[in-house]
Short mmCIF file of C-alpha atoms in Angstrom, two decimals:
data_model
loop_
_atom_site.label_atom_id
_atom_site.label_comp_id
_atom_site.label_asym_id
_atom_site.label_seq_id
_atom_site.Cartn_x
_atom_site.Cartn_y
_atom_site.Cartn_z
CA UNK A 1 117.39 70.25 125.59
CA UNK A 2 119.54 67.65 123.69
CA UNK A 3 118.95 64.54 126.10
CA UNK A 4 116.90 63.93 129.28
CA UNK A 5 117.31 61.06 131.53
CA UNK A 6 115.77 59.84 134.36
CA UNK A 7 116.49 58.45 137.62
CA UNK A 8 114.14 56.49 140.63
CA UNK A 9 114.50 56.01 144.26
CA UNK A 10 114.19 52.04 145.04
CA UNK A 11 112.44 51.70 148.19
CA UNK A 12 115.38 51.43 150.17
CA UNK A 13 116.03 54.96 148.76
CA UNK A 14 118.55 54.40 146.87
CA UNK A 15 118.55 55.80 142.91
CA UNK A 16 118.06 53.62 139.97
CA UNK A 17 118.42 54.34 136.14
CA UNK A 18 115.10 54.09 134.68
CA UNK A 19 115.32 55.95 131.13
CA UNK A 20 117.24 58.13 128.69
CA UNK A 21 116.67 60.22 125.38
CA UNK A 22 120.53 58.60 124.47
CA UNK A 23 122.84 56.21 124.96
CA UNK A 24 125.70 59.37 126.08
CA UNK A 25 123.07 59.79 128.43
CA UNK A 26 122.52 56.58 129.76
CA UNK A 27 125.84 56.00 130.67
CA UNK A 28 126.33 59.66 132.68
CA UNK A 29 122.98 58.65 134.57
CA UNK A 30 124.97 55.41 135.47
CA UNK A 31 128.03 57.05 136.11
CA UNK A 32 126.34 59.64 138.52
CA UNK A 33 125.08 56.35 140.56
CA UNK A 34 128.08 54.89 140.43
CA UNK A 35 129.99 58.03 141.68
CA UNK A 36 127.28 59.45 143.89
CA UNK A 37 128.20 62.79 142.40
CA UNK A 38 126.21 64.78 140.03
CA UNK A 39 122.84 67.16 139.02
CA UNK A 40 120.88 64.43 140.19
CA UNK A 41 122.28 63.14 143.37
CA UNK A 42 122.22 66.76 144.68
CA UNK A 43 118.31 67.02 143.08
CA UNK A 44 117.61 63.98 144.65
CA UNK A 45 118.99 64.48 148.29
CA UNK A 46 117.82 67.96 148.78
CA UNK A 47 114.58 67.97 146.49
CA UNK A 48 115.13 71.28 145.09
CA UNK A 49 115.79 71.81 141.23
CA UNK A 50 119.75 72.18 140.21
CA UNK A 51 119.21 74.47 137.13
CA UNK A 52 121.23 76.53 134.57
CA UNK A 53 124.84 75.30 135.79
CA UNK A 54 127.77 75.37 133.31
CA UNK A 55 129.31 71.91 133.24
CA UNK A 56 133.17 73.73 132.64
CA UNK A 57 132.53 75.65 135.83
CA UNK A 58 131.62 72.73 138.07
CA UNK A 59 134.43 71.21 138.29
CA UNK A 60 134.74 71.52 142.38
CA UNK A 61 130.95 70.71 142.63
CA UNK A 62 131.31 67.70 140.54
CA UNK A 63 135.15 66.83 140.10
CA UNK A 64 133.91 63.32 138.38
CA UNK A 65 130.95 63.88 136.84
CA UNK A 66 131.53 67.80 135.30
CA UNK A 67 134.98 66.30 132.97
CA UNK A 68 133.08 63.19 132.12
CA UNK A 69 129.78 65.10 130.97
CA UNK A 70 131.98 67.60 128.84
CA UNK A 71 133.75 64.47 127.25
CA UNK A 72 130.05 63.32 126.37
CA UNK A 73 129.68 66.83 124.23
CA UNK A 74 127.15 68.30 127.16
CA UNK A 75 128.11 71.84 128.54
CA UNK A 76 124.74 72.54 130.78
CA UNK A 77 122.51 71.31 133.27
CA UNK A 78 119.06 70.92 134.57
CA UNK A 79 117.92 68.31 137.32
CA UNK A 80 114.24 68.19 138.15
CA UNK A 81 112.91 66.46 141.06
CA UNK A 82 110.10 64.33 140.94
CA UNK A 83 108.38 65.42 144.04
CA UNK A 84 104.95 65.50 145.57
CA UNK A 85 104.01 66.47 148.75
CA UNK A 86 107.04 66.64 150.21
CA UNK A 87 108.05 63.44 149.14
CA UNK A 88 110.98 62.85 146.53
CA UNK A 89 110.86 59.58 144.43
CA UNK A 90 113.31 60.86 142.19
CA UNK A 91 114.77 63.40 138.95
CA UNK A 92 114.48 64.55 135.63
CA UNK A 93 117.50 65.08 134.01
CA UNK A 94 117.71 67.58 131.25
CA UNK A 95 121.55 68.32 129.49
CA UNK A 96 122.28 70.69 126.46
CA UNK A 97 125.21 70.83 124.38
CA UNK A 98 125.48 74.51 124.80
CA UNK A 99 125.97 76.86 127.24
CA UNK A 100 123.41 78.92 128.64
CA UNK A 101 120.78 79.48 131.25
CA UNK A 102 117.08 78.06 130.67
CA UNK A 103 114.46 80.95 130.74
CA UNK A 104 112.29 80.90 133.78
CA UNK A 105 109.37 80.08 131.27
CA UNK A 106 111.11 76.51 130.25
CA UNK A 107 112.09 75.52 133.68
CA UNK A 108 108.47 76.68 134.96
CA UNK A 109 107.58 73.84 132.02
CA UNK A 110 109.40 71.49 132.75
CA UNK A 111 109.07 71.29 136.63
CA UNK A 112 105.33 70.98 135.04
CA UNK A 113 106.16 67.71 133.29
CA UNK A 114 108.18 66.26 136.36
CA UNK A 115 104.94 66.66 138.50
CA UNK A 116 102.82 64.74 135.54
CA UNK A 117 105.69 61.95 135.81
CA UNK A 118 105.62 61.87 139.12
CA UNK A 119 101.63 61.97 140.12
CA UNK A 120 101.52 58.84 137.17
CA UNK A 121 104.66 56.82 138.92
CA UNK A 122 103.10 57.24 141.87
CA UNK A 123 99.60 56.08 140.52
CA UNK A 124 101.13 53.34 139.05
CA UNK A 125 102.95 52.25 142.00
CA UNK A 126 99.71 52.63 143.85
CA UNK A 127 97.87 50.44 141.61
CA UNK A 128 100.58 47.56 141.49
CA UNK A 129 100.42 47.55 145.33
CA UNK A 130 96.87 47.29 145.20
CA UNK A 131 96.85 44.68 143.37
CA UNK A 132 98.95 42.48 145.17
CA UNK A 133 97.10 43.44 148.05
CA UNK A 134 94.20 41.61 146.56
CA UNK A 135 95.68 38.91 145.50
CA UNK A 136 97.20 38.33 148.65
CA UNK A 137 93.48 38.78 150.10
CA UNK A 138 92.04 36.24 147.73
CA UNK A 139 94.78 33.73 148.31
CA UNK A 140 94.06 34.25 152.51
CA UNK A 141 90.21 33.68 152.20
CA UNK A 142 90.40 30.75 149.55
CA UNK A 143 92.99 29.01 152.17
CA UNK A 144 90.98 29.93 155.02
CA UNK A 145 87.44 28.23 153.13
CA UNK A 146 89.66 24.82 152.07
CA UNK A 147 91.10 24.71 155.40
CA UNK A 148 87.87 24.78 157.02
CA UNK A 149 85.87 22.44 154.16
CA UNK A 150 88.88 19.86 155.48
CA UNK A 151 88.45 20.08 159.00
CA UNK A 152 84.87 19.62 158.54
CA UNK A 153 85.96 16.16 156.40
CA UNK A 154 87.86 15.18 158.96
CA UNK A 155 85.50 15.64 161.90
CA UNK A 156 83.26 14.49 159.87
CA UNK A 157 85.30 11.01 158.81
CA UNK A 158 87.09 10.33 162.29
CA UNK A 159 84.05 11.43 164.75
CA UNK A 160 86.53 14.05 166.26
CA UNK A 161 85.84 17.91 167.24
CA UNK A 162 86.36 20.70 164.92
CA UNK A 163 90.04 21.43 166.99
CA UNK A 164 91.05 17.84 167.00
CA UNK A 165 90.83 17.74 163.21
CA UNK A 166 92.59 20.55 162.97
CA UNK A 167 95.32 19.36 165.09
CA UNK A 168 95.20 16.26 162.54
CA UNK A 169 95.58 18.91 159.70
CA UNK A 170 98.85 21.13 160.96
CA UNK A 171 100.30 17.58 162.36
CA UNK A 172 100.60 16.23 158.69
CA UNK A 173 101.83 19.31 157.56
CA UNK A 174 104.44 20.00 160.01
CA UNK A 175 105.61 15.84 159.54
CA UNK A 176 105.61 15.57 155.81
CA UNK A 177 106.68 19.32 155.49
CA UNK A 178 103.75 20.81 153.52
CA UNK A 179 101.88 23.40 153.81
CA UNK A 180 98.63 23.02 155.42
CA UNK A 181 96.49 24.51 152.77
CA UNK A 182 98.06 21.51 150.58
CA UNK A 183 97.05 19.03 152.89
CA UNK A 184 93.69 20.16 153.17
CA UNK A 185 93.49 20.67 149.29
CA UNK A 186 94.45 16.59 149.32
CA UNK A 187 91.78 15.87 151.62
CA UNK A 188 88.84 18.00 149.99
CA UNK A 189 89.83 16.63 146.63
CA UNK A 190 89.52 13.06 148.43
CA UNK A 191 93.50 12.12 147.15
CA UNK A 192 94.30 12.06 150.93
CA UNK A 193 92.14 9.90 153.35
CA UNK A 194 91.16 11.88 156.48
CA UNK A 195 92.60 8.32 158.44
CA UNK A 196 95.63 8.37 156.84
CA UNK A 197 96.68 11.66 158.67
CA UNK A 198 99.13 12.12 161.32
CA UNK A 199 98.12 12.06 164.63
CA UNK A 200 98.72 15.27 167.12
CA UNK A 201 101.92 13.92 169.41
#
């Protein structure tokens, strides 16, 4: 192969330019998004390899893409899906400068490589999500604790029940347009007086 490229499904599905071996290559990845024509697209929307296809005889498959390629010096090509589980995020793109088919051998080798890329994108994806998942847990919980630390201020301060303070709490907020785990943050750290809040209309 003389240049590889590859492209990723956003998750609204559509593809996205991610990498190339070159800049020719770069810009037929773009052009093939641009165009919705090309190795890739097809890879992409049917999730079955487009292999060994001479770019001068593909001129009704891809009447864009096939003259632009063969400007670019590229006269074959391979598209690879990234795949797993029925599930297509995306394709390996693989063009040569010179005619002729890959041997079963090669393509067996590099569908190999596009399940490697895809089980890591995957992983990775996995692990980002993860993450934020976390984080977004953390964030919940530490809200939750000062929101409850101020209510217990404010009962506490103003001789009210544990409803009626909060009623205090989400009446500041909603009047002075902050969010409630500011306001509570004010009163715990004793910069806001448990008085001085709003009263429930």
């Amino acid at each position: 192969m003389d240049a590889a490229g590859v492209l990723l499904a956003s998750p609204g599905g559509e593809l996205q330019f991610v990498a190339s071996s070159s800049e020719s290559m770069r810009v037929l990845e773009l052009f093939q998004i641009q165009t919705n024509e090309g190795p890739c697209m097809d890879c992409y929307r049917s999730g079955v390899a487009v292999v060994n296809v001479a770019l001068s005889e593909a001129n009704g498959r891809w009447p864009l893409f096939a003259p632009r390629a063969i400007k670019h010096g590229f006269h074959s090509v391979h598209s690879l899906p990234l795949r797993l589980r029925g599930r297509t995020i995306g394709a390996l793109n693989l063009f040569r400068t010179l005619q002729g088919p890959m041997e079963d051998g090669d393509i067996a080798a590099a569908q190999g490589l596009a399940h490697v890329a895809t089980i890591a994108i995957l992983q990775h994806r996995a692990m980002l999500d993860a993450t934020s998942l976390n984080e977004q847990l953390d964030h919940a919980l530490t809200s939750r604790i000062v929101i409850e630390q101020a209510k217990g201020i404010i009962a506490e301060a103003t001789q009210c029940r544990m409803d009626q303070a909060f009623g205090r709490l989400r009446a500041h907020s909603r009047n002075h347009n902050e969010g409630i785990t500011l306001v509570a943050s004010a009163i715990v750290a004793g910069t806001l007086q448990a008085n001085d809040l709003d009263n429930p209309t």
